[in-house]
Amino acid sequence: MNLVIIGPPGSGKGTQAERIAEHYQLKHFSTGDTFRAAMASNSELGNQLKIIIDKGGLVPDELVNEVIKDAIEKYEGEGLLFDGYPRTQAQAAFLQSILTVDGVISVSVSDEEVVKRISSRYFCPQCSKAYNTVTLPPKQAGKCDVDGARLQQRGDDKPEAVQQRLVEYHAKTEPIIRFYEKAGVKIHSISGEQPIDDVFEDIKQALG
Ligand code: AMP
């Protein structure tokens, strides 16, 4: 089974993806996490990505598709859960050309709620685990539950970047739901404006 999870920034798709992957024994592949790891390494590519990502823009399709091709080769034979990919119609068409997508989970959250949530969002720079000081706080304030590293706020969680990410989401990512509908792929529409456990229950019920 190969699944795609789509949602605006701050919809909790990363958190849900971790749970789905564990429950359904899928490999969780997040393009955002992959790019953040590249940025943390301070490589030339990472520095180029940072310029785009911190402004709230999208990484060029060819580069993203290259990363995806490598991941698909690496995890050949295993079910995959794509988190944050595809984000454009060109990416969706590329994925369709190399793999069968069995379902799309679309998590919806209003723009207002996105802005509210992102201002309380933190992550661990070492293991990428995501936290929210309101809905998913760490056991010890400011420290990762897994490795104790000091939590950080993402560069792209600044208000101007968030506005740009919402613009990109509505203009380029939302329309791919229609692309999948046309391709006959099942869309599971889930409200992301409920407690994390309830969102996950709805996803499990939808996937069966
Ligand atoms: P995410 O963690 O999924 O919100 O991704 C963080 C940032 O990485 C996004 O705001 C984009 O700048 C970039 N990014 C992640 N996935 C993609 C993708 N599929 N296409 C283009 N840019 C991406």
PDB file of N, CA and C in Angstrom, residues 129-174:
ATOM      1  N   LYS A 129      11.809  15.291  15.561  1.00  0.00           N
ATOM      2  CA  LYS A 129      10.491  15.125  16.189  1.00  0.00           C
ATOM      3  C   LYS A 129       9.824  16.490  16.368  1.00  0.00           C
ATOM      4  N   ALA A 130       8.515  16.526  16.049  1.00  0.00           N
ATOM      5  CA  ALA A 130       7.774  17.792  16.113  1.00  0.00           C
ATOM      6  C   ALA A 130       7.020  17.930  17.438  1.00  0.00           C
ATOM      7  N   TYR A 131       6.933  19.154  17.935  1.00  0.00           N
ATOM      8  CA  TYR A 131       6.194  19.436  19.175  1.00  0.00           C
ATOM      9  C   TYR A 131       5.317  20.663  18.957  1.00  0.00           C
ATOM     10  N   ASN A 132       4.318  20.809  19.842  1.00  0.00           N
ATOM     11  CA  ASN A 132       3.510  22.022  19.849  1.00  0.00           C
ATOM     12  C   ASN A 132       3.273  22.346  21.317  1.00  0.00           C
ATOM     13  N   THR A 133       3.646  23.560  21.716  1.00  0.00           N
ATOM     14  CA  THR A 133       3.592  23.873  23.151  1.00  0.00           C
ATOM     15  C   THR A 133       2.158  23.833  23.693  1.00  0.00           C
ATOM     16  N   VAL A 134       1.152  23.892  22.794  1.00  0.00           N
ATOM     17  CA  VAL A 134      -0.242  23.823  23.252  1.00  0.00           C
ATOM     18  C   VAL A 134      -0.799  22.408  23.129  1.00  0.00           C
ATOM     19  N   THR A 135      -0.656  21.796  21.931  1.00  0.00           N
ATOM     20  CA  THR A 135      -1.324  20.499  21.706  1.00  0.00           C
ATOM     21  C   THR A 135      -0.436  19.284  21.931  1.00  0.00           C
ATOM     22  N   LEU A 136       0.878  19.463  21.822  1.00  0.00           N
ATOM     23  CA  LEU A 136       1.778  18.301  21.955  1.00  0.00           C
ATOM     24  C   LEU A 136       3.081  18.743  22.625  1.00  0.00           C
ATOM     25  N   PRO A 137       3.002  19.147  23.922  1.00  0.00           N
ATOM     26  CA  PRO A 137       4.207  19.688  24.561  1.00  0.00           C
ATOM     27  C   PRO A 137       5.218  18.584  24.905  1.00  0.00           C
ATOM     28  N   PRO A 138       6.510  18.928  24.940  1.00  0.00           N
ATOM     29  CA  PRO A 138       7.497  17.931  25.376  1.00  0.00           C
ATOM     30  C   PRO A 138       7.321  17.689  26.880  1.00  0.00           C
ATOM     31  N   LYS A 139       7.830  16.559  27.375  1.00  0.00           N
ATOM     32  CA  LYS A 139       7.687  16.257  28.817  1.00  0.00           C
ATOM     33  C   LYS A 139       8.405  17.320  29.642  1.00  0.00           C
ATOM     34  N   GLN A 140       9.589  17.736  29.165  1.00  0.00           N
ATOM     35  CA  GLN A 140      10.351  18.793  29.845  1.00  0.00           C
ATOM     36  C   GLN A 140      10.408  20.001  28.915  1.00  0.00           C
ATOM     37  N   ALA A 141       9.993  21.162  29.409  1.00  0.00           N
ATOM     38  CA  ALA A 141       9.885  22.340  28.544  1.00  0.00           C
ATOM     39  C   ALA A 141      11.172  22.599  27.763  1.00  0.00           C
ATOM     40  N   GLY A 142      11.045  22.761  26.453  1.00  0.00           N
ATOM     41  CA  GLY A 142      12.179  23.145  25.611  1.00  0.00           C
ATOM     42  C   GLY A 142      13.139  22.031  25.263  1.00  0.00           C
ATOM     43  N   LYS A 143      12.817  20.765  25.712  1.00  0.00           N
ATOM     44  CA  LYS A 143      13.766  19.669  25.439  1.00  0.00           C
ATOM     45  C   LYS A 143      13.073  18.500  24.764  1.00  0.00           C
ATOM     46  N   CYS A 144      13.790  17.854  23.835  1.00  0.00           N
ATOM     47  CA  CYS A 144      13.216  16.722  23.095  1.00  0.00           C
ATOM     48  C   CYS A 144      13.053  15.505  24.010  1.00  0.00           C
ATOM     49  N   ASP A 145      11.884  14.849  23.918  1.00  0.00           N
ATOM     50  CA  ASP A 145      11.614  13.644  24.713  1.00  0.00           C
ATOM     51  C   ASP A 145      12.551  12.492  24.334  1.00  0.00           C
ATOM     52  N   VAL A 146      12.977  12.473  23.071  1.00  0.00           N
ATOM     53  CA  VAL A 146      13.754  11.335  22.569  1.00  0.00           C
ATOM     54  C   VAL A 146      15.228  11.458  22.948  1.00  0.00           C
ATOM     55  N   ASP A 147      15.834  12.636  22.661  1.00  0.00           N
ATOM     56  CA  ASP A 147      17.283  12.742  22.874  1.00  0.00           C
ATOM     57  C   ASP A 147      17.709  13.934  23.737  1.00  0.00           C
ATOM     58  N   GLY A 148      16.740  14.672  24.278  1.00  0.00           N
ATOM     59  CA  GLY A 148      17.066  15.757  25.199  1.00  0.00           C
ATOM     60  C   GLY A 148      17.622  17.013  24.540  1.00  0.00           C
ATOM     61  N   ALA A 149      17.686  17.029  23.184  1.00  0.00           N
ATOM     62  CA  ALA A 149      18.234  18.218  22.496  1.00  0.00           C
ATOM     63  C   ALA A 149      17.309  19.415  22.710  1.00  0.00           C
ATOM     64  N   ARG A 150      17.901  20.625  22.641  1.00  0.00           N
ATOM     65  CA  ARG A 150      17.134  21.869  22.804  1.00  0.00           C
ATOM     66  C   ARG A 150      16.235  22.094  21.599  1.00  0.00           C
ATOM     67  N   LEU A 151      14.945  22.275  21.849  1.00  0.00           N
ATOM     68  CA  LEU A 151      14.001  22.432  20.736  1.00  0.00           C
ATOM     69  C   LEU A 151      14.170  23.796  20.070  1.00  0.00           C
ATOM     70  N   GLN A 152      13.865  23.841  18.777  1.00  0.00           N
ATOM     71  CA  GLN A 152      14.007  25.075  17.989  1.00  0.00           C
ATOM     72  C   GLN A 152      12.733  25.351  17.208  1.00  0.00           C
ATOM     73  N   GLN A 153      12.579  26.627  16.815  1.00  0.00           N
ATOM     74  CA  GLN A 153      11.479  26.991  15.927  1.00  0.00           C
ATOM     75  C   GLN A 153      12.050  27.005  14.501  1.00  0.00           C
ATOM     76  N   ARG A 154      11.284  26.504  13.550  1.00  0.00           N
ATOM     77  CA  ARG A 154      11.768  26.443  12.174  1.00  0.00           C
ATOM     78  C   ARG A 154      11.886  27.835  11.552  1.00  0.00           C
ATOM     79  N   GLY A 155      12.919  28.019  10.723  1.00  0.00           N
ATOM     80  CA  GLY A 155      13.111  29.303  10.023  1.00  0.00           C
ATOM     81  C   GLY A 155      11.890  29.658   9.192  1.00  0.00           C
ATOM     82  N   ASP A 156      11.244  28.637   8.613  1.00  0.00           N
ATOM     83  CA  ASP A 156      10.085  28.903   7.748  1.00  0.00           C
ATOM     84  C   ASP A 156       8.790  29.034   8.541  1.00  0.00           C
ATOM     85  N   ASP A 157       8.879  29.086   9.862  1.00  0.00           N
ATOM     86  CA  ASP A 157       7.676  29.315  10.678  1.00  0.00           C
ATOM     87  C   ASP A 157       7.520  30.788  11.064  1.00  0.00           C
ATOM     88  N   LYS A 158       8.343  31.657  10.477  1.00  0.00           N
ATOM     89  CA  LYS A 158       8.199  33.108  10.709  1.00  0.00           C
ATOM     90  C   LYS A 158       6.925  33.569   9.996  1.00  0.00           C
ATOM     91  N   PRO A 159       6.227  34.598  10.522  1.00  0.00           N
ATOM     92  CA  PRO A 159       4.921  34.977   9.955  1.00  0.00           C
ATOM     93  C   PRO A 159       4.909  35.217   8.441  1.00  0.00           C
ATOM     94  N   GLU A 160       5.921  35.924   7.867  1.00  0.00           N
ATOM     95  CA  GLU A 160       5.901  36.197   6.408  1.00  0.00           C
ATOM     96  C   GLU A 160       6.043  34.898   5.627  1.00  0.00           C
ATOM     97  N   ALA A 161       6.887  33.993   6.134  1.00  0.00           N
ATOM     98  CA  ALA A 161       7.084  32.716   5.437  1.00  0.00           C
ATOM     99  C   ALA A 161       5.800  31.880   5.498  1.00  0.00           C
ATOM    100  N   VAL A 162       5.122  31.939   6.631  1.00  0.00           N
ATOM    101  CA  VAL A 162       3.879  31.156   6.786  1.00  0.00           C
ATOM    102  C   VAL A 162       2.836  31.641   5.784  1.00  0.00           C
ATOM    103  N   GLN A 163       2.732  32.971   5.622  1.00  0.00           N
ATOM    104  CA  GLN A 163       1.771  33.528   4.659  1.00  0.00           C
ATOM    105  C   GLN A 163       2.099  33.025   3.252  1.00  0.00           C
ATOM    106  N   GLN A 164       3.395  33.030   2.905  1.00  0.00           N
ATOM    107  CA  GLN A 164       3.803  32.572   1.575  1.00  0.00           C
ATOM    108  C   GLN A 164       3.526  31.076   1.397  1.00  0.00           C
ATOM    109  N   ARG A 165       3.739  30.301   2.453  1.00  0.00           N
ATOM    110  CA  ARG A 165       3.486  28.849   2.354  1.00  0.00           C
ATOM    111  C   ARG A 165       2.004  28.578   2.149  1.00  0.00           C
ATOM    112  N   LEU A 166       1.163  29.421   2.759  1.00  0.00           N
ATOM    113  CA  LEU A 166      -0.286  29.250   2.560  1.00  0.00           C
ATOM    114  C   LEU A 166      -0.677  29.584   1.122  1.00  0.00           C
ATOM    115  N   VAL A 167      -0.045  30.644   0.587  1.00  0.00           N
ATOM    116  CA  VAL A 167      -0.317  31.025  -0.808  1.00  0.00           C
ATOM    117  C   VAL A 167       0.058  29.855  -1.729  1.00  0.00           C
ATOM    118  N   GLU A 168       1.265  29.306  -1.520  1.00  0.00           N
ATOM    119  CA  GLU A 168       1.733  28.177  -2.347  1.00  0.00           C
ATOM    120  C   GLU A 168       0.799  26.976  -2.187  1.00  0.00           C
ATOM    121  N   TYR A 169       0.365  26.741  -0.972  1.00  0.00           N
ATOM    122  CA  TYR A 169      -0.499  25.580  -0.717  1.00  0.00           C
ATOM    123  C   TYR A 169      -1.807  25.687  -1.497  1.00  0.00           C
ATOM    124  N   HIS A 170      -2.451  26.853  -1.380  1.00  0.00           N
ATOM    125  CA  HIS A 170      -3.748  27.005  -2.059  1.00  0.00           C
ATOM    126  C   HIS A 170      -3.591  27.014  -3.586  1.00  0.00           C
ATOM    127  N   ALA A 171      -2.499  27.643  -4.061  1.00  0.00           N
ATOM    128  CA  ALA A 171      -2.334  27.767  -5.515  1.00  0.00           C
ATOM    129  C   ALA A 171      -1.851  26.472  -6.163  1.00  0.00           C
ATOM    130  N   LYS A 172      -0.921  25.774  -5.509  1.00  0.00           N
ATOM    131  CA  LYS A 172      -0.264  24.648  -6.199  1.00  0.00           C
ATOM    132  C   LYS A 172      -0.582  23.267  -5.615  1.00  0.00           C
ATOM    133  N   THR A 173      -0.751  23.186  -4.297  1.00  0.00           N
ATOM    134  CA  THR A 173      -0.904  21.850  -3.701  1.00  0.00           C
ATOM    135  C   THR A 173      -2.369  21.408  -3.646  1.00  0.00           C
ATOM    136  N   GLU A 174      -3.253  22.304  -3.228  1.00  0.00           N
ATOM    137  CA  GLU A 174      -4.677  21.929  -3.151  1.00  0.00           C
ATOM    138  C   GLU A 174      -5.208  21.367  -4.482  1.00  0.00           C
TER     139      GLU A 174
END
